[in-house]
Tab-separated table of C-alpha atoms in Angstrom:
chain	number	residue	atom	x	y	z
A	40	MET	CA	126.611	110.670	77.487
A	41	SER	CA	125.243	109.109	80.757
A	42	ASP	CA	127.087	107.758	83.532
A	43	PRO	CA	127.256	103.813	82.978
A	44	VAL	CA	126.073	103.003	86.626
A	45	SER	CA	123.119	105.980	86.626
A	46	THR	CA	122.523	103.832	82.798
A	47	ALA	CA	122.234	100.225	85.037
A	48	LEU	CA	120.516	100.740	87.519
A	49	GLY	CA	117.978	103.008	84.647
A	50	VAL	CA	117.374	99.330	83.078
A	51	LEU	CA	116.485	98.112	86.205
A	52	GLY	CA	113.192	99.626	87.086
A	53	VAL	CA	111.510	100.431	90.023
A	54	PRO	CA	110.647	96.709	91.328
A	55	GLY	CA	114.670	96.249	90.812
A	56	LEU	CA	115.750	99.199	92.300
A	57	LEU	CA	113.504	98.396	95.341
A	58	SER	CA	115.721	95.481	96.002
A	59	VAL	CA	119.052	96.930	95.292
A	60	CYS	CA	117.925	99.806	98.001
A	61	LEU	CA	116.730	97.652	100.400
A	62	ASP	CA	120.089	95.340	99.899
A	63	CYS	CA	122.021	98.970	100.526
A	64	PHE	CA	120.464	99.035	103.664
A	65	ASN	CA	121.103	95.820	104.683
A	66	ILE	CA	124.920	95.787	103.679
A	67	VAL	CA	125.439	98.822	105.868
A	68	HIS	CA	123.422	97.723	108.870
A	69	ASP	CA	126.055	94.126	109.044
A	70	ALA	CA	129.236	96.324	108.250
A	71	LEU	CA	128.740	98.789	110.610
A	72	ASN	CA	129.437	97.963	114.714
A	73	ILE	CA	131.245	100.694	116.046
A	74	GLY	CA	129.790	101.627	119.739
A	75	LYS	CA	127.831	104.388	120.390
A	76	ASP	CA	128.228	105.997	117.124
A	77	TYR	CA	126.635	103.006	115.535
A	78	THR	CA	123.669	102.894	117.623
A	79	ILE	CA	122.696	106.021	116.161
A	80	LEU	CA	123.620	105.419	113.161
A	81	GLU	CA	121.228	102.261	113.167
A	82	GLY	CA	118.655	103.787	114.598
A	83	ARG	CA	118.289	105.957	112.073
A	84	PHE	CA	118.832	103.464	109.173
A	85	SER	CA	116.623	101.184	110.930
A	86	ALA	CA	113.793	103.843	110.374
A	87	LEU	CA	114.651	104.539	107.298
A	88	ARG	CA	114.416	100.712	106.660
A	89	ILE	CA	111.139	100.359	107.741
A	90	ARG	CA	109.724	104.198	106.286
A	91	LEU	CA	110.796	101.960	102.771
A	92	PHE	CA	109.133	98.872	103.695
A	93	ALA	CA	105.987	100.732	104.611
A	94	TRP	CA	106.313	102.696	101.590
A	95	THR	CA	106.772	99.756	99.261
A	96	THR	CA	104.051	97.444	101.399
A	97	ALA	CA	101.910	100.925	100.760
A	98	CYS	CA	102.271	101.083	97.392
A	99	GLY	CA	101.682	97.189	96.883
A	100	PHE	CA	105.087	95.741	95.457
A	101	LEU	CA	104.768	92.867	97.898
A	102	SER	CA	101.233	91.847	97.070
A	103	ARG	CA	100.504	89.191	94.068
A	104	SER	CA	98.144	92.108	92.177
A	105	GLY	CA	101.384	93.999	91.834
A	106	PRO	CA	102.263	97.725	92.363
A	107	ASP	CA	99.359	100.409	92.595
A	108	PRO	CA	98.291	101.236	89.164
A	109	ARG	CA	99.211	104.860	89.821
A	110	LEU	CA	102.777	104.178	89.907
A	111	SER	CA	102.207	103.726	86.180
A	112	ASN	CA	101.797	107.090	85.722
A	113	ALA	CA	105.032	108.507	83.807
A	114	THR	CA	105.922	111.633	85.949
A	115	TRP	CA	105.272	109.151	89.263
A	116	ARG	CA	107.169	106.514	87.901
A	117	ASP	CA	110.188	108.607	86.995
A	118	HIS	CA	110.171	110.381	90.023
A	119	VAL	CA	110.329	107.572	92.392
A	120	GLN	CA	113.149	106.033	90.000
A	121	LYS	CA	115.353	108.977	90.179
A	122	LEU	CA	114.686	108.770	94.250
A	123	MET	CA	115.980	104.806	94.501
A	124	ASN	CA	118.744	106.127	91.820
A	125	CYS	CA	120.063	108.456	94.328
A	126	ILE	CA	119.506	106.163	97.110
A	127	CYS	CA	121.989	103.681	95.544
A	128	LEU	CA	124.436	106.138	93.675
A	129	LEU	CA	125.366	107.342	97.657
A	130	PHE	CA	125.211	103.423	98.777
A	131	MET	CA	127.671	102.923	95.890
A	132	ASP	CA	129.972	105.874	96.751
A	133	ALA	CA	129.932	105.361	100.740
A	134	ALA	CA	131.130	101.976	99.648
A	135	LYS	CA	134.265	103.102	97.837
A	136	ILE	CA	134.724	105.647	100.552
A	137	ILE	CA	134.811	103.132	103.011
A	138	LYS	CA	137.072	100.931	101.109
A	139	LYS	CA	139.924	103.634	101.101
């Protein structure tokens, strides 16, 4: 039996997961605000956000013609979805820890 969160995230598909991942980066960026550690984390998150945005653009998710047709390959699509599921799950776990 699969985890309900993983199942819900899997239903979103790549565009939905991409949106959730970008939202998570934005939430963390907005939530953090503590001195030197914040500055270091902000730099790291900023770099990762830029890389994710560049990848999104390169794959065509932001174009009118849609994503690169190579992403319709089941193996690639599964890999991308698993990676974005991991990002989402990490942010969800972090949110739980922060609340404690």
